[in-house]
């Protein structure tokens, strides 16, 4: 796994641990699940934030979780 992805996982797990008061193992588990299920996570996040039902204005290719 490239160092950039590992850095993203570590940073994300640190943020989860800080904000949710979880232990390190649980935070890393959540961070890994976000990274590996990024496409599913983006789709359902878009549906949740959309004010109207149906497809959004932007396609799945335009939504990014990590830059």
Coordinates of N, CA, C and O in Angstrom, one line a residue:
X1 N 0.9 -1.2 0.0 CA 0.0 0.0 0.0 C 0.9 1.2 0.0 O 1.8 1.3 0.8
X2 N 0.6 2.2 -0.9 CA 1.5 3.4 -1.0 C 1.4 4.2 0.4 O 0.5 4.1 1.1
X3 N 2.5 4.9 0.6 CA 2.6 5.7 1.8 C 1.5 6.8 1.9 O 1.1 7.1 3.0
X4 N 1.1 7.3 0.8 CA 0.0 8.3 0.8 C -1.3 7.8 1.4 O -1.9 8.4 2.2
X5 N -1.6 6.6 1.0 CA -2.9 5.9 1.5 C -2.7 5.6 3.0 O -3.6 5.8 3.8
X6 N -1.5 5.2 3.4 CA -1.3 5.0 4.8 C -1.4 6.3 5.6 O -1.9 6.3 6.8
X7 N -0.9 7.3 5.1 CA -0.9 8.6 5.8 C -2.4 9.1 5.9 O -2.8 9.6 6.9
X8 N -3.2 8.8 4.9 CA -4.6 9.2 4.9 C -5.3 8.4 6.0 O -6.1 8.9 6.8
X9 N -5.0 7.1 6.1 CA -5.6 6.2 7.1 C -5.3 6.7 8.5 O -6.1 6.8 9.4
X10 N -4.0 7.0 8.7 CA -3.5 7.4 10.0 C -4.1 8.8 10.4 O -4.6 8.9 11.6
X11 N -4.2 9.7 9.5 CA -4.8 11.0 9.8 C -6.3 10.9 10.1 O -6.8 11.5 11.0
X12 N -7.0 10.1 9.3 CA -8.4 9.9 9.5 C -8.7 9.2 10.8 O -9.6 9.6 11.5
X13 N -7.9 8.2 11.1 CA -8.1 7.5 12.4 C -7.8 8.4 13.6 O -8.5 8.3 14.6
X14 N -6.8 9.3 13.5 CA -6.5 10.2 14.5 C -7.7 11.2 14.7 O -8.1 11.5 15.9
X15 N -8.3 11.7 13.6 CA -9.4 12.6 13.7 C -10.6 11.9 14.4 O -11.3 12.4 15.2
X16 N -10.9 10.6 14.0 CA -12.0 9.9 14.6 C -11.7 9.7 16.1 O -12.6 9.8 16.9
X17 N -10.5 9.3 16.4 CA -10.2 9.1 17.8 C -10.4 10.4 18.7 O -10.9 10.4 19.8
X18 N -10.0 11.5 18.1 CA -10.0 12.8 18.8 C -11.5 13.2 19.0 O -11.9 13.7 20.0
X19 N -12.3 13.1 17.9 CA -13.6 13.7 17.9 C -14.6 12.7 18.6 O -15.6 13.2 19.3
X20 N -14.5 11.4 18.5 CA -15.4 10.5 19.0 C -15.0 9.9 20.4 O -15.8 9.1 20.9
X21 N -13.8 10.1 20.8 CA -13.2 9.6 22.0 C -13.2 8.0 22.0 O -13.5 7.4 23.0
X22 N -12.8 7.5 20.8 CA -12.7 6.1 20.7 C -11.2 5.7 21.0 O -10.3 6.5 20.9
X23 N -11.0 4.4 21.2 CA -9.6 3.9 21.4 C -9.0 3.8 20.0 O -9.6 3.9 19.0
X24 N -7.7 3.6 20.0 CA -6.9 3.6 18.8 C -7.3 2.4 17.8 O -7.4 2.7 16.6
X25 N -7.6 1.3 18.3 CA -8.0 0.1 17.5 C -9.3 0.4 16.8 O -9.4 0.1 15.6
X26 N -10.3 0.9 17.5 CA -11.6 1.2 16.9 C -11.5 2.3 15.9 O -12.1 2.2 14.8
X27 N -10.7 3.3 16.2 CA -10.5 4.4 15.2 C -9.9 3.9 13.9 O -10.3 4.3 12.8
X28 N -8.8 3.0 14.1 CA -8.2 2.5 12.9 C -9.1 1.6 12.1 O -9.1 1.6 10.8
X29 N -10.0 0.9 12.7 CA -11.0 0.0 12.1 C -11.9 0.9 11.2 O -12.2 0.6 10.1
X30 N -12.4 1.9 11.8 CA -13.3 2.8 11.1 C -12.6 3.5 9.9 O -13.2 3.6 8.8
X31 N -11.4 3.9 10.1 CA -10.6 4.6 9.0 C -10.4 3.6 7.9 O -10.6 4.0 6.7
X32 N -10.0 2.4 8.2 CA -9.8 1.4 7.1 C -11.1 1.1 6.4 O -11.2 1.0 5.1
X33 N -12.3 1.0 7.1 CA -13.5 0.8 6.4 C -13.9 1.9 5.5 O -14.5 1.7 4.5
X34 N -13.7 3.2 6.0 CA -13.9 4.3 5.1 C -13.1 4.3 3.8 O -13.6 4.5 2.7
X35 N -11.8 3.9 4.0 CA -11.0 3.9 2.8 C -11.3 2.8 1.8 O -11.4 3.0 0.6
X36 N -11.6 1.6 2.3 CA -11.9 0.5 1.4 C -13.3 0.5 0.8 O -13.6 0.0 -0.2
X37 N -14.3 1.2 1.5 CA -15.6 1.4 1.0 C -15.9 2.8 0.6 O -17.0 3.3 0.7
X38 N -14.9 3.4 0.0 CA -15.0 4.9 -0.3 C -16.2 5.1 -1.4 O -16.9 6.0 -1.2
X39 N -16.3 4.3 -2.4 CA -17.3 4.5 -3.4 C -18.7 4.3 -2.8 O -19.6 5.1 -3.2
X40 N -18.9 3.4 -2.0 CA -20.2 3.2 -1.4 C -20.5 4.3 -0.4 O -21.6 4.8 -0.3
X41 N -19.5 4.7 0.4 CA -19.7 5.8 1.3 C -20.1 7.1 0.7 O -21.0 7.8 1.1
X42 N -19.4 7.4 -0.5 CA -19.7 8.6 -1.2 C -21.1 8.6 -1.7 O -21.8 9.6 -1.6
X43 N -21.6 7.5 -2.2 CA -22.9 7.4 -2.8 C -24.0 7.6 -1.8 O -24.9 8.4 -1.9
X44 N -23.9 6.9 -0.6 CA -24.9 7.1 0.4 C -24.8 8.4 1.1 O -25.8 9.0 1.5
X45 N -23.6 9.0 1.2 CA -23.5 10.3 1.8 C -24.2 11.4 0.9 O -24.8 12.3 1.3
X46 N -24.0 11.2 -0.4 CA -24.7 12.1 -1.4 C -26.2 12.0 -1.3 O -26.9 13.0 -1.3
X47 N -26.7 10.8 -1.2 CA -28.2 10.6 -1.0 C -28.7 11.2 0.3 O -29.8 11.8 0.3
X48 N -27.9 11.1 1.3 CA -28.3 11.6 2.6 C -28.4 13.2 2.6 O -29.3 13.8 3.2
X49 N -27.4 13.8 1.9 CA -27.3 15.2 1.9 C -28.2 15.9 0.8 O -28.4 17.1 0.8
X50 N -28.7 15.1 -0.1 CA -29.5 15.6 -1.2 C -30.9 16.0 -0.6 O -31.5 15.3 0.1
X51 N -31.3 17.2 -1.1 CA -32.6 17.7 -0.6 C -33.8 17.1 -1.4 O -34.9 17.0 -0.9
X52 N -33.5 16.6 -2.6 CA -34.5 16.0 -3.5 C -34.2 14.6 -3.7 O -33.1 14.2 -3.8
X53 N -35.3 13.7 -3.8 CA -35.0 12.3 -4.1 C -34.6 12.2 -5.6 O -34.8 13.0 -6.4
X54 N -33.9 11.1 -5.8 CA -33.5 10.8 -7.2 C -32.0 11.1 -7.4 O -31.3 11.5 -6.4
X55 N -31.5 11.0 -8.6 CA -30.1 11.2 -8.8 C -29.7 12.6 -8.6 O -30.5 13.5 -8.9
X56 N -28.5 12.8 -8.1 CA -28.0 14.2 -7.9 C -27.5 14.8 -9.2 O -27.5 14.2 -10.2
X57 N -27.1 16.1 -9.1 CA -26.6 16.8 -10.3 C -25.2 16.3 -10.7 O -24.9 16.4 -11.8
X58 N -24.4 15.8 -9.7 CA -23.1 15.3 -10.1 C -23.1 13.8 -10.1 O -23.7 13.2 -9.2
X59 N -22.3 13.3 -11.0 CA -22.1 11.8 -11.0 C -21.2 11.3 -10.0 O -20.5 12.1 -9.3
X60 N -21.1 10.0 -9.8 CA -20.2 9.4 -8.8 C -18.7 9.8 -9.1 O -17.9 9.8 -8.2
X61 N -18.4 10.0 -10.3 CA -17.0 10.3 -10.7 C -16.5 11.7 -10.1 O -15.4 11.9 -9.9
X62 N -17.5 12.6 -10.0 CA -17.2 13.9 -9.5 C -17.1 14.0 -8.0 O -16.5 15.0 -7.5
X63 N -17.6 13.0 -7.3 CA -17.5 13.1 -5.8 C -16.2 12.4 -5.3 O -15.8 11.4 -5.8
X64 N -15.5 13.1 -4.5 CA -14.3 12.6 -3.9 C -14.3 12.7 -2.4 O -14.8 13.7 -1.9
X65 N -13.8 11.7 -1.8 CA -13.7 11.7 -0.4 C -12.3 12.2 0.1 O -12.2 13.0 1.0
X66 N -11.3 11.8 -0.7 CA -9.9 12.2 -0.4 C -9.4 12.9 -1.6 O -9.5 12.4 -2.7
X67 N -8.7 14.0 -1.5 CA -8.1 14.7 -2.6 C -6.7 14.2 -2.8 O -6.0 13.8 -2.1

